[in-house]
Short mmCIF file of C-alpha atoms in Angstrom, two decimals:
data_model
loop_
_atom_site.label_atom_id
_atom_site.label_comp_id
_atom_site.label_asym_id
_atom_site.label_seq_id
_atom_site.Cartn_x
_atom_site.Cartn_y
_atom_site.Cartn_z
CA MET A 17 -7.59 -21.76 4.11
CA THR A 18 -6.80 -23.51 0.86
CA ALA A 19 -4.20 -22.20 -1.57
CA SER A 20 -6.44 -21.33 -4.49
CA LEU A 21 -3.80 -19.37 -6.42
CA SER A 22 -0.64 -20.97 -7.76
CA PRO A 23 2.67 -19.60 -6.40
CA VAL A 24 4.32 -19.52 -9.82
CA ALA A 25 6.39 -16.51 -10.90
CA THR A 26 7.01 -15.34 -14.44
CA ALA A 27 10.61 -16.49 -14.18
CA GLY A 28 9.58 -20.04 -13.26
CA GLU A 29 8.87 -21.94 -10.08
CA LEU A 30 9.82 -20.22 -6.83
CA THR A 31 13.05 -21.21 -5.14
CA PRO A 32 12.89 -23.14 -1.84
CA GLU A 33 13.91 -19.93 -0.04
CA GLN A 34 11.11 -17.95 -1.67
CA LEU A 35 8.56 -20.64 -0.91
CA GLU A 36 9.70 -20.65 2.72
CA LEU A 37 9.32 -16.86 2.87
CA GLN A 38 5.84 -17.09 1.37
CA GLN A 39 4.81 -19.72 3.93
CA ARG A 40 6.35 -17.75 6.79
CA ALA A 41 4.35 -14.68 5.79
CA ARG A 42 1.21 -16.79 5.40
CA ALA A 43 1.60 -18.28 8.88
CA PHE A 44 2.05 -14.80 10.37
CA VAL A 45 -1.07 -13.54 8.61
CA GLU A 46 -3.26 -16.51 9.56
CA ASP A 47 -1.97 -17.04 13.10
CA VAL A 48 -1.33 -13.45 14.25
CA LEU A 49 -3.37 -11.00 12.15
CA MET A 50 -6.57 -12.76 11.08
CA PRO A 51 -7.67 -13.56 14.66
CA LEU A 52 -7.61 -9.80 15.38
CA GLU A 53 -9.77 -8.66 12.45
CA GLU A 54 -13.13 -8.58 14.20
CA GLU A 55 -11.74 -6.96 17.36
CA ALA A 56 -10.17 -4.28 15.18
CA GLU A 57 -13.51 -3.76 13.41
CA ARG A 58 -15.35 -3.35 16.72
CA LYS A 59 -12.75 -0.84 17.92
CA GLY A 60 -12.65 1.25 14.78
CA GLY A 61 -9.28 -0.14 13.78
CA ARG A 62 -7.54 1.00 16.97
CA LEU A 63 -6.20 -1.94 18.99
CA PRO A 64 -4.62 -1.67 22.47
CA ALA A 65 -0.96 -0.67 22.63
CA GLU A 66 0.08 -4.05 24.02
CA THR A 67 -1.61 -5.80 21.09
CA LEU A 68 0.18 -3.57 18.59
CA GLN A 69 3.49 -4.28 20.26
CA SER A 70 2.83 -8.02 20.12
CA ILE A 71 2.16 -7.73 16.36
CA ARG A 72 5.43 -5.84 15.86
CA ARG A 73 7.39 -8.41 17.87
CA ALA A 74 5.79 -11.32 16.01
CA ALA A 75 6.60 -9.66 12.66
CA ILE A 76 10.21 -9.16 13.67
CA ASP A 77 10.46 -12.73 14.94
CA ALA A 78 9.13 -13.87 11.55
CA ARG A 79 11.70 -11.65 9.77
CA LEU A 80 9.04 -9.70 7.91
CA GLN A 81 9.96 -6.13 8.88
CA GLY A 82 11.56 -3.63 6.50
CA GLY A 83 11.29 -5.97 3.53
CA ARG A 84 13.03 -3.95 0.79
CA PHE A 85 15.51 -2.18 3.07
CA SER A 86 19.06 -3.43 3.39
CA PRO A 87 19.87 -5.72 6.34
CA GLU A 88 22.44 -3.13 7.46
CA PHE A 89 19.50 -0.81 8.17
CA GLY A 90 17.47 -3.53 9.92
CA GLY A 91 15.54 -4.71 6.87
CA GLN A 92 15.46 -7.94 4.86
CA GLY A 93 16.92 -6.95 1.47
CA TRP A 94 14.14 -8.66 -0.48
CA SER A 95 13.87 -8.64 -4.24
CA MET A 96 10.66 -7.15 -5.62
CA LEU A 97 9.37 -10.68 -6.24
CA GLU A 98 9.95 -11.58 -2.59
CA TRP A 99 8.29 -8.34 -1.52
CA PHE A 100 5.33 -9.29 -3.75
CA LEU A 101 4.99 -12.72 -2.14
CA VAL A 102 4.81 -11.24 1.36
CA ASN A 103 2.52 -8.32 0.50
CA GLU A 104 0.10 -10.65 -1.26
CA GLN A 105 -0.30 -12.42 2.08
CA PHE A 106 -0.75 -9.09 3.89
CA GLY A 107 -3.54 -8.26 1.43
CA ARG A 108 -5.56 -11.24 2.68
CA VAL A 109 -6.23 -9.39 5.96
CA THR A 110 -8.81 -6.66 6.58
CA ASN A 111 -8.63 -3.56 8.79
CA GLY A 112 -5.11 -2.63 7.72
CA LEU A 113 -3.58 -4.84 10.39
CA HIS A 114 -0.46 -5.39 8.29
CA TRP A 115 0.29 -1.67 8.73
CA ASN A 116 1.62 -2.61 12.16
CA VAL A 117 4.51 -4.56 10.62
CA PRO A 118 7.56 -2.26 11.02
CA ASN A 119 8.37 -0.66 7.68
CA ALA A 120 8.96 2.73 6.03
CA TYR A 121 8.59 4.48 2.68
CA ASN A 122 11.15 3.55 0.06
CA VAL A 123 12.43 7.12 -0.31
CA LEU A 124 14.37 6.54 2.91
CA THR A 125 16.77 4.42 0.85
CA GLN A 126 18.16 7.85 -0.12
CA ALA A 127 18.56 8.96 3.49
CA THR A 128 21.89 10.10 4.88
CA PRO A 129 23.56 7.94 7.56
CA ASP A 130 22.38 10.38 10.22
CA GLN A 131 18.80 10.29 8.90
CA VAL A 132 18.92 6.48 8.86
CA ASP A 133 20.10 6.37 12.48
CA ARG A 134 17.58 8.95 13.63
CA TYR A 135 14.46 7.64 11.91
CA LEU A 136 14.76 4.39 9.94
CA ARG A 137 16.59 2.06 12.32
CA PRO A 138 14.27 2.71 15.32
CA ILE A 139 11.20 2.09 13.15
CA LEU A 140 12.53 -1.20 11.80
CA ARG A 141 13.49 -2.28 15.33
CA GLY A 142 9.80 -2.01 16.21
CA GLU A 143 10.26 0.83 18.67
CA GLY A 144 7.07 2.51 17.58
CA GLY A 145 6.37 5.45 15.35
CA ASP A 146 6.06 5.38 11.60
CA THR A 147 6.72 7.40 8.49
CA ALA A 148 4.01 9.44 6.80
CA TYR A 149 4.15 10.78 3.25
CA ALA A 150 2.70 14.26 2.82
CA VAL A 151 2.18 15.23 -0.83
CA THR A 152 -1.54 15.86 -1.55
CA GLU A 153 -2.93 19.39 -1.17
CA THR A 154 -6.27 21.12 -1.61
CA GLU A 155 -5.56 21.75 -5.31
CA ALA A 156 -2.86 19.12 -5.88
CA GLY A 157 -3.80 15.46 -5.82
CA SER A 158 -3.02 13.22 -8.75
CA ASP A 159 -1.32 16.23 -10.40
CA PRO A 160 1.69 17.06 -8.17
CA SER A 161 2.56 20.05 -10.39
CA GLY A 162 -0.10 21.97 -8.47
CA ILE A 163 1.81 21.77 -5.18
CA THR A 164 2.02 25.16 -3.46
CA THR A 165 3.92 24.18 -0.29
CA THR A 166 7.24 26.04 -0.30
CA ALA A 167 10.61 25.81 1.41
CA GLU A 168 12.79 28.93 1.45
CA ARG A 169 16.34 29.30 2.63
CA SER A 170 16.75 30.75 6.11
CA ASP A 171 19.63 31.21 8.49
CA GLY A 172 21.13 27.73 8.78
CA GLY A 173 18.26 25.90 7.18
CA TRP A 174 14.79 26.17 5.67
CA LEU A 175 11.43 27.77 6.33
CA LEU A 176 8.50 25.49 5.36
CA ASN A 177 4.96 26.69 4.65
CA GLY A 178 1.93 24.86 3.29
CA GLU A 179 -0.87 22.41 4.04
CA LYS A 180 -1.13 18.70 3.23
CA TRP A 181 -4.22 16.50 3.01
CA PHE A 182 -4.73 12.76 3.47
CA VAL A 183 -1.43 12.28 5.32
CA THR A 184 -1.75 8.55 5.99
CA SER A 185 -0.28 7.65 9.40
CA GLY A 186 0.29 11.35 10.08
CA ASP A 187 -1.34 10.89 13.48
CA VAL A 188 1.23 8.33 14.67
CA ALA A 189 4.33 9.10 12.59
CA ASN A 190 7.62 10.09 14.14
CA VAL A 191 8.69 11.70 10.88
CA LEU A 192 6.77 13.28 7.99
CA ILE A 193 8.14 13.12 4.44
CA VAL A 194 6.93 16.41 2.96
CA MET A 195 7.01 17.38 -0.71
CA ALA A 196 7.68 21.09 -1.16
CA ASN A 197 8.97 23.44 -3.82
CA VAL A 198 12.29 25.02 -2.94
CA VAL A 199 12.12 28.67 -3.93
CA ASP A 200 15.24 29.57 -5.92
CA GLY A 201 14.61 32.90 -7.60
CA ALA A 202 11.97 32.26 -10.24
CA ASP A 203 12.51 28.48 -10.05
CA ARG A 204 10.51 26.03 -7.99
CA LEU A 205 12.49 22.85 -7.28
CA PRO A 206 10.44 19.84 -6.05
CA THR A 207 12.19 18.53 -2.94
CA LEU A 208 11.45 16.08 -0.13
CA PHE A 209 11.96 17.15 3.48
CA LEU A 210 11.99 15.18 6.72
CA VAL A 211 9.86 16.99 9.29
CA GLU A 212 9.25 15.96 12.89
CA PRO A 213 5.58 16.33 13.90
CA ALA A 214 6.53 17.97 17.19
CA ALA A 215 8.35 20.82 15.43
CA HIS A 216 7.00 24.32 16.12
CA GLY A 217 4.51 25.32 13.45
CA VAL A 218 3.33 21.79 12.59
CA GLU A 219 -0.38 21.46 13.35
CA VAL A 220 -3.06 18.84 12.69
CA VAL A 221 -5.98 20.96 11.51
CA ASP A 222 -8.39 18.13 10.70
CA ASP A 223 -8.56 14.40 11.39
CA PRO A 224 -11.61 13.16 9.46
CA ALA A 225 -13.23 9.75 9.66
CA TYR A 226 -13.20 7.51 6.58
CA THR A 227 -15.12 4.54 5.21
CA HIS A 228 -12.67 1.93 6.46
CA ASN A 229 -11.45 1.06 9.96
CA TYR A 230 -7.66 1.23 9.87
CA PRO A 231 -5.14 1.56 12.69
CA HIS A 232 -3.93 5.00 11.55
CA GLY A 233 -5.66 8.18 10.49
CA HIS A 234 -5.24 10.39 7.43
CA PRO A 235 -5.14 13.90 8.92
CA THR A 236 -4.76 17.30 7.30
CA ILE A 237 -1.54 18.91 8.51
CA ALA A 238 -0.53 22.58 8.26
CA PHE A 239 3.06 23.83 8.22
CA LYS A 240 3.35 27.46 9.30
CA ASN A 241 6.86 28.93 9.22
CA VAL A 242 8.33 25.61 10.29
CA GLU A 243 12.08 25.99 10.79
CA LEU A 244 14.04 23.02 9.49
CA PRO A 245 17.76 22.30 9.69
CA ASP A 246 19.82 22.32 6.52
CA ASP A 247 20.07 18.51 6.60
CA ALA A 248 16.28 18.01 6.58
CA VAL A 249 16.44 17.46 2.80
CA ILE A 250 16.28 13.85 1.64
CA GLY A 251 17.75 12.85 -1.72
CA GLY A 252 18.97 16.31 -2.70
CA VAL A 253 17.31 19.60 -3.63
CA GLY A 254 15.26 19.33 -6.82
CA ASN A 255 15.12 15.52 -6.84
CA GLY A 256 11.65 15.21 -5.34
CA ASP A 257 9.89 14.27 -8.58
CA ALA A 258 12.33 11.46 -9.40
CA LEU A 259 12.10 10.03 -5.89
CA GLN A 260 8.34 10.28 -5.99
CA ARG A 261 8.08 8.39 -9.30
CA ALA A 262 9.96 5.48 -7.72
CA TRP A 263 7.68 5.72 -4.70
CA PHE A 264 4.56 5.73 -6.89
CA THR A 265 5.75 2.67 -8.82
CA GLU A 266 6.15 0.65 -5.63
CA GLU A 267 2.96 1.97 -4.06
CA ARG A 268 0.90 1.18 -7.16
CA LEU A 269 2.33 -2.30 -7.37
CA GLY A 270 1.57 -2.59 -3.66
CA ILE A 271 -2.10 -1.74 -4.25
CA ALA A 272 -2.24 -4.43 -6.93
CA THR A 273 -0.51 -6.97 -4.72
CA HIS A 274 -2.79 -6.32 -1.75
CA GLY A 275 -5.82 -6.49 -4.04
CA LEU A 276 -4.70 -9.91 -5.23
CA GLY A 277 -4.43 -11.08 -1.64
CA ALA A 278 -7.92 -9.76 -0.99
CA MET A 279 -9.31 -11.67 -3.98
CA TRP A 280 -7.55 -14.81 -2.78
CA ARG A 281 -9.24 -14.48 0.63
CA LEU A 282 -12.61 -13.57 -0.86
CA LEU A 283 -12.57 -16.51 -3.26
CA ASP A 284 -11.58 -18.89 -0.46
CA GLU A 285 -14.33 -17.74 1.89
CA THR A 286 -17.06 -17.33 -0.71
CA THR A 287 -16.37 -20.61 -2.51
CA ALA A 288 -16.45 -22.49 0.80
CA TRP A 289 -19.81 -20.89 1.58
CA ALA A 290 -21.25 -21.61 -1.86
CA LEU A 291 -20.25 -25.28 -1.61
CA THR A 292 -22.06 -25.80 1.70
CA ARG A 293 -25.00 -23.39 1.62
CA GLU A 294 -28.19 -24.93 0.18
CA GLN A 295 -31.30 -23.32 -1.24
CA GLY A 296 -34.17 -25.38 -2.60
CA GLY A 297 -32.26 -28.55 -1.71
CA THR A 298 -29.35 -27.59 -3.99
CA ARG A 299 -25.92 -26.15 -3.24
CA ILE A 300 -25.90 -22.52 -4.33
CA MET A 301 -22.62 -23.26 -6.14
CA ASP A 302 -24.70 -25.26 -8.61
CA TYR A 303 -26.63 -22.15 -9.64
CA GLN A 304 -24.92 -20.24 -12.43
CA GLY A 305 -25.90 -16.95 -10.81
CA VAL A 306 -23.44 -17.86 -8.06
CA SER A 307 -20.82 -19.95 -9.83
CA PHE A 308 -20.31 -17.67 -12.86
CA PRO A 309 -19.39 -14.57 -10.80
CA LEU A 310 -16.88 -16.71 -8.89
CA ALA A 311 -15.44 -17.95 -12.17
CA ASP A 312 -15.13 -14.36 -13.40
CA SER A 313 -13.34 -13.29 -10.22
CA ALA A 314 -10.99 -16.28 -10.34
CA THR A 315 -10.11 -15.30 -13.91
CA ASP A 316 -9.55 -11.68 -12.85
CA ALA A 317 -7.30 -12.82 -10.01
CA THR A 318 -5.23 -15.05 -12.25
CA VAL A 319 -4.75 -12.40 -14.96
CA GLY A 320 -4.01 -9.67 -12.42
CA ARG A 321 -1.48 -11.86 -10.65
CA LEU A 322 0.40 -12.57 -13.86
CA LEU A 323 0.55 -8.85 -14.66
CA ALA A 324 1.73 -7.86 -11.18
CA LEU A 325 4.34 -10.62 -11.17
CA GLN A 326 5.59 -9.34 -14.53
CA VAL A 327 6.07 -5.87 -13.00
CA ALA A 328 7.98 -7.35 -10.05
CA HIS A 329 10.20 -9.33 -12.42
CA MET A 330 10.85 -6.20 -14.53
CA VAL A 331 11.94 -4.28 -11.43
CA ASP A 332 14.29 -7.08 -10.40
CA SER A 333 15.76 -7.29 -13.91
CA GLU A 334 16.25 -3.48 -14.01
CA ALA A 335 14.04 -2.96 -17.05
CA ASP A 336 13.33 0.47 -18.55
CA LEU A 337 11.94 2.49 -15.62
CA LYS A 338 9.40 4.29 -17.80
CA ILE A 339 7.94 1.01 -19.05
CA VAL A 340 7.93 -0.34 -15.49
CA HIS A 341 6.09 2.82 -14.41
CA ALA A 342 3.40 2.21 -17.06
CA LYS A 343 3.11 -1.49 -16.21
CA ALA A 344 2.69 -0.67 -12.51
CA SER A 345 -0.13 1.68 -13.49
CA MET A 346 -1.75 -1.13 -15.50
CA ALA A 347 -1.50 -3.49 -12.54
CA LYS A 348 -2.96 -0.94 -10.13
CA LEU A 349 -5.73 -0.08 -12.57
CA PHE A 350 -6.76 -3.63 -13.38
CA VAL A 351 -6.50 -5.20 -9.93
CA SER A 352 -8.09 -2.33 -7.98
CA GLU A 353 -11.19 -2.54 -10.15
CA ALA A 354 -11.25 -6.35 -10.28
CA ALA A 355 -10.82 -6.72 -6.51
CA TRP A 356 -13.75 -4.44 -5.73
CA ARG A 357 -15.92 -6.33 -8.23
CA CYS A 358 -14.89 -9.54 -6.47
CA ALA A 359 -15.90 -8.13 -3.07
CA ASP A 360 -19.22 -6.90 -4.45
CA ARG A 361 -19.96 -10.34 -5.92
CA ALA A 362 -18.97 -12.01 -2.66
CA VAL A 363 -21.37 -9.84 -0.63
CA GLN A 364 -24.17 -10.80 -3.02
CA ILE A 365 -23.37 -14.52 -2.73
CA PHE A 366 -23.33 -14.36 1.07
CA GLY A 367 -26.73 -12.64 0.98
CA GLY A 368 -27.77 -11.01 4.23
CA ARG A 369 -24.70 -12.44 5.96
CA GLY A 370 -22.57 -10.52 3.49
CA TYR A 371 -23.82 -7.26 4.97
CA LEU A 372 -22.58 -8.08 8.49
CA ARG A 373 -19.42 -6.32 9.59
CA SER A 374 -18.21 -9.66 10.91
CA ASN A 375 -18.11 -10.86 7.29
CA VAL A 376 -14.83 -10.51 5.41
CA ALA A 377 -16.63 -9.56 2.18
CA GLU A 378 -18.38 -6.60 3.82
CA ARG A 379 -15.09 -5.27 5.20
CA PHE A 380 -13.27 -5.66 1.90
CA LEU A 381 -16.15 -3.97 0.05
CA ARG A 382 -15.47 -0.84 2.11
CA GLU A 383 -11.70 -1.11 2.15
CA LEU A 384 -10.99 -1.85 -1.50
CA ARG A 385 -12.95 1.09 -2.88
CA VAL A 386 -10.22 3.61 -2.06
CA ASP A 387 -7.68 1.72 -4.18
CA ARG A 388 -9.24 3.22 -7.31
CA ILE A 389 -8.43 6.66 -5.87
CA SER A 390 -5.22 6.46 -3.84
CA GLU A 391 -1.69 6.79 -5.25
CA GLY A 392 -3.15 8.43 -8.34
CA THR A 393 -6.75 7.87 -9.42
CA ASN A 394 -7.44 5.19 -11.99
CA GLU A 395 -8.12 7.94 -14.49
CA ILE A 396 -4.50 9.06 -13.99
CA GLN A 397 -3.33 5.46 -14.47
CA ARG A 398 -5.13 5.38 -17.82
CA LEU A 399 -3.38 8.60 -18.86
CA ILE A 400 0.00 7.07 -17.94
CA VAL A 401 -0.74 4.00 -20.05
CA ASP A 402 -1.93 6.21 -22.93
CA ARG A 403 1.34 8.16 -22.83
CA ALA A 404 3.32 4.92 -22.85
CA LEU A 405 1.46 3.81 -25.98
CA GLU A 406 2.28 7.13 -27.62
CA ARG A 407 5.91 7.48 -26.52
CA ARG A 408 7.13 3.87 -26.14
CA GLY A 409 4.93 2.19 -28.70
CA VAL A 410 2.33 -0.54 -28.48
CA GLU A 411 4.75 -3.49 -28.52
CA ALA A 412 6.91 -2.18 -25.67
CA THR A 413 3.86 -1.27 -23.63
CA ILE A 414 1.90 -4.52 -23.85
CA HIS A 415 4.70 -7.11 -23.94
#
């Protein structure tokens, strides 16, 4: 693979340590994950347990687990720029194979010491299990104000009731992070709870198949009079919305970062094909119908990368969180749409070969489509940007 995108950050050239991290992540992706892509495709994303364990051990050996978590918890303590550099490499791989790198949702930075010991440390040690975030409901998707799941005080704890959809990794998680409204008289206080899947009253009611082949499912999970201890709350009662905004910012930047990695891979593979494939005695790269779409995608990738790097730099420099939130929405919006266009163009350039499941463009065409829906639809991202223009002003929003 050739490095078709420059590793330059908005703050200047990367440090030797950051370059080494980028290369370490790249070697892991190319040597460990990419060779497993087609096997994962044939097996519907589900690889043997011994293969999954070998991925986890290789990731830990490469010091890639728990990127943003503190080393005292078993993570790496990366800056957001460093996290970007690694996740861009992860995005170059299909079939969600990077999901097997030990990690957890960022809300666990607010966990108590006991919660860290019980859930976070074992995950980052690669001992199996995962975290799953349960927020979406039948009538509450991009608008979390519609959440009807409730938690009421009981003797010594809480009683949880509700149903969550699209609980990514809910089929393998050892802890579910559940958004619920704490009932306090007439008030409803958004709060995050840690729920163990084996608890009485937790039931998987549907486990549908999806377009992509990923290692984990996205089941529908019901909570029926689930008794939780008092210390099941994470981050304090009523703080769920604030924690979720921070989660959304990172997740949306993550979608952008993975999309950039996908475009990198697609441009590498498709350009190499166009330079060697001949039709009518001429390289297809010499036909503008092939070369112009590649030029458009290269431009998209470059612009998207600069925007996503700006967001990472703003996080690291502790910029205004509301502006960062809007910028992350811009990055998610732009890259998710550009990356799918890139995959669609790549399939066309590969011709019939582009429709084979052994072809990286075909797999990305299926996988990238959901990025315009997940972590808030792109219509929601446009609303967030519109509000930033209204409330923060044009200059603050676009600079």
